[in-house]
Coordinates of C-alpha atoms in Angstrom, one line a residue:
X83 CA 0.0 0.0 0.0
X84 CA 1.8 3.6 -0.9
X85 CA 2.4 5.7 2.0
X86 CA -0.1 8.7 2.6
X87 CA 1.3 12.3 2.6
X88 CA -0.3 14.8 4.2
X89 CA 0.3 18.1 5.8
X90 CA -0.5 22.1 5.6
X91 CA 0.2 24.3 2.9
X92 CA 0.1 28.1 3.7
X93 CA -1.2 30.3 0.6
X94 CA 0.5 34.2 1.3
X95 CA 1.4 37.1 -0.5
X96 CA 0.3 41.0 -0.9
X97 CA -3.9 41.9 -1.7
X98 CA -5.3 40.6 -5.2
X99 CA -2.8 38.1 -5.9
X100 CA -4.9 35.2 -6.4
X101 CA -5.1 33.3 -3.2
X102 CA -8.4 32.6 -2.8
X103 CA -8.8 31.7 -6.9
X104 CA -6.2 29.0 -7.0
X105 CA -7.5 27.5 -3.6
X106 CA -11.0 27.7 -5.3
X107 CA -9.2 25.9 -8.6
X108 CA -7.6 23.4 -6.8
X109 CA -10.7 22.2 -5.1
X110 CA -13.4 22.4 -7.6
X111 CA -15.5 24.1 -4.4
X112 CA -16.2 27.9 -3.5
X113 CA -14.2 27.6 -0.1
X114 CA -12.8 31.3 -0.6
X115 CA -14.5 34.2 -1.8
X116 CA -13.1 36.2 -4.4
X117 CA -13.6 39.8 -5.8
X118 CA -11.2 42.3 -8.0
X119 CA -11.8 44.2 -5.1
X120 CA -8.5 44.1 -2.2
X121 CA -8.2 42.4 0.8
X122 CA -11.5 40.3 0.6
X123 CA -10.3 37.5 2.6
X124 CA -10.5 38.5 6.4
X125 CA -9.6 35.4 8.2
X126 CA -7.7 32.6 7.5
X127 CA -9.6 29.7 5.2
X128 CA -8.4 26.0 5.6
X129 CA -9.3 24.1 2.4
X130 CA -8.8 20.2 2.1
X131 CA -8.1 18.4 -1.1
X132 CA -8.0 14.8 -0.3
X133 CA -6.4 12.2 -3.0
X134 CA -6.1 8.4 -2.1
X135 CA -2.4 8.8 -1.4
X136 CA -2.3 12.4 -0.3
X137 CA -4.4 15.1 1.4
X138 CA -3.2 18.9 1.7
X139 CA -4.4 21.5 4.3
X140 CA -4.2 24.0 1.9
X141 CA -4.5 27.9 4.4
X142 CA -5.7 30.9 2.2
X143 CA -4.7 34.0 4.4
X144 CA -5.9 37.6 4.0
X145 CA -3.5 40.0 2.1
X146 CA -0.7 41.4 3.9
X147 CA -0.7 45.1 3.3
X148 CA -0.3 48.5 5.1
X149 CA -2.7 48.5 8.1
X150 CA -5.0 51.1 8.3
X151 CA -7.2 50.5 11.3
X152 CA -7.3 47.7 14.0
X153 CA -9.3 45.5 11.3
X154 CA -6.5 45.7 9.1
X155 CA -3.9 44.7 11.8
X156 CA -5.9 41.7 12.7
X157 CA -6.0 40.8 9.1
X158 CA -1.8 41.0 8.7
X159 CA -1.5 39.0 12.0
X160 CA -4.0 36.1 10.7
X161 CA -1.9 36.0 7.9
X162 CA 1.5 36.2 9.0
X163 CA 0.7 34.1 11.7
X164 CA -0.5 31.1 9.6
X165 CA 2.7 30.4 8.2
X166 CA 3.9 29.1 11.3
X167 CA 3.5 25.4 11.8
X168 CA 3.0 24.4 8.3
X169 CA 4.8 22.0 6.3
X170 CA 5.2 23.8 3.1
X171 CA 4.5 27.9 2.3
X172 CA 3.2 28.8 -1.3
X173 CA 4.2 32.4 -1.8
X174 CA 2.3 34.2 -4.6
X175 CA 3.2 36.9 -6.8
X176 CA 1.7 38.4 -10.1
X177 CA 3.2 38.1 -13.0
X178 CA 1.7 41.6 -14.6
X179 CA 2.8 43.8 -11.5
X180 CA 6.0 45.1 -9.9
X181 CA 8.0 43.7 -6.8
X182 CA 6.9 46.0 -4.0
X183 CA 7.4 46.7 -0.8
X184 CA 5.1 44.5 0.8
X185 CA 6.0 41.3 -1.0
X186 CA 9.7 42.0 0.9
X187 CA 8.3 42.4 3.9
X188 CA 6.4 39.3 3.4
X189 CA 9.8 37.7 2.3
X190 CA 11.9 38.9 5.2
X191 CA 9.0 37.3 7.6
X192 CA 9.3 34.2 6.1
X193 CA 13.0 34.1 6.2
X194 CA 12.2 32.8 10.3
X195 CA 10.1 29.6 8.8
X196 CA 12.0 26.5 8.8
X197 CA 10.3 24.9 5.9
X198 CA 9.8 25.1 1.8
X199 CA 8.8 28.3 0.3
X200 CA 7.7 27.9 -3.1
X201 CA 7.6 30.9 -5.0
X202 CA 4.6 31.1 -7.2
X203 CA 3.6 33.3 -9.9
X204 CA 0.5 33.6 -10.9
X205 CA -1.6 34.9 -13.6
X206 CA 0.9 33.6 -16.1
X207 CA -1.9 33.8 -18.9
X208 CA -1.8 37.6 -19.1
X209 CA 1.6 38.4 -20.0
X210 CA 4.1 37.2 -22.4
X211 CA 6.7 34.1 -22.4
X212 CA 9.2 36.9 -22.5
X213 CA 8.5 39.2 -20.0
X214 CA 7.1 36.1 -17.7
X215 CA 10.8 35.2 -18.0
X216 CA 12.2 38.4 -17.0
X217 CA 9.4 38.4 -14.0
X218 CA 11.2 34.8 -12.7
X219 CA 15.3 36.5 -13.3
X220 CA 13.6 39.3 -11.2
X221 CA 12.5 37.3 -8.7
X222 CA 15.8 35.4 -8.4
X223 CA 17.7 38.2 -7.6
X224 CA 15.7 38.9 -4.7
X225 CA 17.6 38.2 -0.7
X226 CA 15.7 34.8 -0.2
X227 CA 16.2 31.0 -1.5
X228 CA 13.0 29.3 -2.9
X229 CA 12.7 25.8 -2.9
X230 CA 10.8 25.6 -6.2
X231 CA 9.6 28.5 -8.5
X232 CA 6.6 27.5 -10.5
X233 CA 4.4 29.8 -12.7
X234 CA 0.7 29.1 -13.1
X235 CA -2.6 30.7 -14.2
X236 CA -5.5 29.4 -12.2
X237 CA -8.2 30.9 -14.3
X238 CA -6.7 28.8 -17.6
X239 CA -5.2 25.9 -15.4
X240 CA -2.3 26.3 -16.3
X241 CA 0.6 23.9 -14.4
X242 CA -1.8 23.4 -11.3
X243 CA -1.3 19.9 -11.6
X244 CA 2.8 20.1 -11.8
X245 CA 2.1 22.8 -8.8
X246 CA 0.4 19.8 -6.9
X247 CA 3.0 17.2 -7.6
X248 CA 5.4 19.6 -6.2
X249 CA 3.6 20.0 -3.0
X250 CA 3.0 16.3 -2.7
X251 CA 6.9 15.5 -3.1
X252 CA 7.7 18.0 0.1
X253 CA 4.4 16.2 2.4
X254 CA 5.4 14.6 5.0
X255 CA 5.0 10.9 5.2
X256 CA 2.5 10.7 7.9
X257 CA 0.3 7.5 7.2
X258 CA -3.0 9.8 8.3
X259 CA -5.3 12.0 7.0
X260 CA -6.3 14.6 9.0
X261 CA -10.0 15.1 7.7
X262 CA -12.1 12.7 6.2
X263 CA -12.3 12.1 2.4
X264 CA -15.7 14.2 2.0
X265 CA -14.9 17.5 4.0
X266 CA -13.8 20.2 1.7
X267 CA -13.4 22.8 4.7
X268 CA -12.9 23.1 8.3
X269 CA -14.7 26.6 8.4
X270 CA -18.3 26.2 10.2
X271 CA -21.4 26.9 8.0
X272 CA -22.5 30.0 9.8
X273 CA -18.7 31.5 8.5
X274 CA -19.7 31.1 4.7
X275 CA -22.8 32.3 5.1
X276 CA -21.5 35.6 6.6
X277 CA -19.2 35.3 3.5
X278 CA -21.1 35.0 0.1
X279 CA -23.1 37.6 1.3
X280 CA -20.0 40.0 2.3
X281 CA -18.9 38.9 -1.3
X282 CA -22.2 39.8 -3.1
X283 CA -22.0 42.8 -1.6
X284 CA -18.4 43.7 -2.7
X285 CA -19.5 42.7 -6.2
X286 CA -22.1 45.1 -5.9
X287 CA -21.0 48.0 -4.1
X288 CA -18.3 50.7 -5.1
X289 CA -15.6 53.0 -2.8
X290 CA -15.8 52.7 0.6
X291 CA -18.7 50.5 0.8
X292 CA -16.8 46.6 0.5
X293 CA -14.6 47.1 3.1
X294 CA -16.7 48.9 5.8
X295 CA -19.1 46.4 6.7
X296 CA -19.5 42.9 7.9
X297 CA -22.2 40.4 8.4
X298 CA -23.6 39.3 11.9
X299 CA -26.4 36.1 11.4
X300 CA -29.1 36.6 14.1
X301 CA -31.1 33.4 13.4
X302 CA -29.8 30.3 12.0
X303 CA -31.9 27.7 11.8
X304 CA -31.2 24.3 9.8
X305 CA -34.4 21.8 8.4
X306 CA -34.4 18.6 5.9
X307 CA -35.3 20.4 2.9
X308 CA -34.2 24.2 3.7
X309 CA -31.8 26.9 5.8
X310 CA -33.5 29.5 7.4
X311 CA -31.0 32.5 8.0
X312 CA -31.7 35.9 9.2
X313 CA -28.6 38.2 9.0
X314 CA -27.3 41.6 9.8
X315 CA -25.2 43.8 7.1
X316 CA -22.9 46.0 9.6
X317 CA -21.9 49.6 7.8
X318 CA -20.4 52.3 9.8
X319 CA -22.4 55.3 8.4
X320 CA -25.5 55.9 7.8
X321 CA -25.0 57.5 4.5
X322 CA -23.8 53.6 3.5
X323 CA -26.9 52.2 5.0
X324 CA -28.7 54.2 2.7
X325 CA -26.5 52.8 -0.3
X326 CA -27.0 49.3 0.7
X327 CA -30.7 49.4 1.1
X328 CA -30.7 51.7 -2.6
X329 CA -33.8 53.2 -3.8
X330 CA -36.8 51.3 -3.0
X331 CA -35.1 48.4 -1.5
X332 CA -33.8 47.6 -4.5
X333 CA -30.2 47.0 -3.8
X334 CA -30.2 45.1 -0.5
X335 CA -33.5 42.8 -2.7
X336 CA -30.7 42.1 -5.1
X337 CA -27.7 41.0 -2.5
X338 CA -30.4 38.9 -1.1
X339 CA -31.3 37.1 -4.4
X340 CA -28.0 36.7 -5.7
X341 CA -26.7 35.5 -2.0
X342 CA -29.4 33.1 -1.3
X343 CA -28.4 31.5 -5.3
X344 CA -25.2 31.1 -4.6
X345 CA -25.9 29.5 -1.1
X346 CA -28.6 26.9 -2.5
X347 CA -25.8 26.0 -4.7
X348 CA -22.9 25.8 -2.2
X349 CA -25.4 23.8 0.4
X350 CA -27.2 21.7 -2.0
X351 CA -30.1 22.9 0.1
X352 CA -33.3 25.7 -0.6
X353 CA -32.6 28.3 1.5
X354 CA -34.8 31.0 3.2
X355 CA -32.4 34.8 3.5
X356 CA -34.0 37.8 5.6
X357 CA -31.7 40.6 5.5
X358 CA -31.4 43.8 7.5
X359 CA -28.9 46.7 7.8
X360 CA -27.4 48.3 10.5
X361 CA -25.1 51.3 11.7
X362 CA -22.3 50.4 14.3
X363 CA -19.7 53.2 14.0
X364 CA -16.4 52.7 13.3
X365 CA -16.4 49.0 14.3
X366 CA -13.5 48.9 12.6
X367 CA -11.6 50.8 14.4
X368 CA -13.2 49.3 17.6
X369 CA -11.4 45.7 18.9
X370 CA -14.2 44.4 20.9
X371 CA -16.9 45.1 17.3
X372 CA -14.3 43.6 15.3
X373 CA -14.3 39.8 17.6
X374 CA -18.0 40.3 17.8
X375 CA -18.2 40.2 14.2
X376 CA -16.4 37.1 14.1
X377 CA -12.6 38.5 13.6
X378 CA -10.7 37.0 16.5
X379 CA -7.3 37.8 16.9
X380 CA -7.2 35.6 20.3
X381 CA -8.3 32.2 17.5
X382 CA -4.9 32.5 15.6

C-alpha cells in the first residue's frame, strides 16, 4: 500500500494576488470568496483536497498590506501568523505587476520559517513568455532561496497539476489523514454564510462601501429540505446604509437574491435569507466590534 502524505500548505502574499482563486481551482469548491476588489479575505480559510495517497491543508490567508485601522492589523496577524507550523508555504506573486514593498516584507517574515517556500507566480496567462521570463530572473535576484519557482494561471489551469506534484513531493509521510475524504473545509457553516453575502455585496458595491461592513447572522436555523437564516449587514455610516438598502429596496433585494443563489448552490439545500442593515460606527476601528463580528485575533 503507498504511504499517505499529508500536511499544511500556507497560501501568502500582498492583496489581489490570487489566493483565494487558486485555492478555489484546486478544489473544484467555492471555499474562498473572491472579488477584483483588495483584501476580501479576512480570516484565515483552511481548504482540504484529499487524494487516495495524499491530502493537503491548503490555508488561504488575507492579504498582507499596510494597516490602516485595528481590522487591518488583525487581518496581517492572521496571515503572518499562519505560516507558522506548516509543512510547506506557497508564496504568490503576479506576474503583470512590480516587486513592491510588501512582497519583501512578506519575504523577510518568512526568512524565520524552517520549511519550503515555493515561490509562485500567478496569472501567467496575461503576459508574455518573455516578460514572464524576465518576472522569474527578477524574482531570483531577490535576498531569499526558494525551494521551487513555479508559474501558473489558475483561471486557464495552467501547471496546477505540476504545482500539486510539487507540494506532494515536500508532504510529509504521515500514514494519516487529517480530515475525512468528504470535507472540503474546516470553516463552520455560519462563516460562509456571513461570506457569500460579504462577497455579493463587494460585487455590488463601489468605494468605501466593500470594506466597511460585515455580516452578523441573528437566526440560524437548519431543516431537511431548507436553511432558514436571518442576518445583519454592519456599515459604519449611515450615508452607507442608505447605499445598501438603494432606492426602494432595491439593492439590498438584489444581494439577497444573488446570496441566497449562490448558497442553495454551495449547500445543495433551498434556503430562506432575511436581510437587515445596521449602523455600528467605526467598528473597525473598535477591537471588541471587530471579535464580535467574528474577527478573533485571540483564535490565531
Amino acid at each position: 500500500m503507498e504511504k499517505i502524505r499529508s500536511g499544511f500548505v500556507s497560501i501568502i502574499g500582498r492583496p489581489n494576488v490570487g489566493k483565494s482563486t487558486l485555492l478555489n481551482t484546486l478544489l473544484k469548491k467555492k471555499v474562498s470568496i473572491v472579488t477584483d476588489k483588495a483584501q476580501t479575505t479576512r480570516n484565515r480559510i483552511n481548504g482540504i483536497l484529499t487524494q487516495d495517497d495524499a491530502q493537503y491543508i491548503f490555508v488561504d490567508t488575507p492579504g498582507v498590506h499596510k494597516a490602516q485601522h485595528e481590522l487591518g492589523r488583525f487581518m496581517n496577524k492572521v496571515a503572518l501568523s499562519s505560516t507558522k507550523g506548516v509543512d510547506i508555504i506557497l508564496f504568490l506573486a503576479p506576474a503583470d505587476e512590480f516587486i513592491g514593498d510588501n512582497d519583501k516584507f512578506i519575504l523577510n517574515a518568512l526568512k524565520e520559517r524552517d520549511v519550503p517556500v515555493f515561490l509562485v507566480i500567478t496569472k501567467s496567462d496575461l503576459v508574455k513568455t518573455d516578460r514572464l521570463e524576465t518576472k522569474i530572473k527578477e524574482w531570483k535576484q531577490q535576498d531569499f532561496k526558494f525551494e521551487k519557482v513555479l508559474t501558473i494561471s489558475s483561471t486557464m489551469g495552467n501547471n496546477l497539476q505540476e504545482l500539486l506534484d510539487e507540494i506532494k513531493g515536500k508532504l510529509p509521510e504521515t500514514g494519516i489523514k487529517f480530515y475525512p475524504d468528504d470535507t472540503f473545509t474546516d470553516q463552520p457553516e455560519r462563516f460562509l454564510i456571513r461570506e457569500v453575502i460579504r462577497e455579493e455585496i463587494l460585487l455590488q458595491t463601489e468605494q468605501e462601501i466593500p470594506h466597511s461592513v460585515a455580516i452578523l447572522i441573528d437566526k440560524f436555523e437548519e431543516k431537511k429540505d431548507i436553511i432558514k437564516v436571518i442576518a445583519s449587514i454592519i456599515c459604519e455610516r449611515q450615508s452607507q446604509k442608505g447605499i445598501i438598502i438603494g432606492n426602494k429596496g432595491a439593492k439590498i433585494k438584489s444581494i439577497g437574491i444573488h446570496s441566497r443563489e449562490k448558497l442553495e448552490a454551495l449547500f445543495d439545500k433551498k434556503f430562506y435569507l432575511e436581510l437587515f442593515v445596521k449602523t455600528k460606527e467605526k467598528w473597525r476601528q473598535s477591537a471588541s466590534l471587530i471579535k464580535q463580528l467574528g474577527y478573533d485575533k485571540d483564535s490565531y
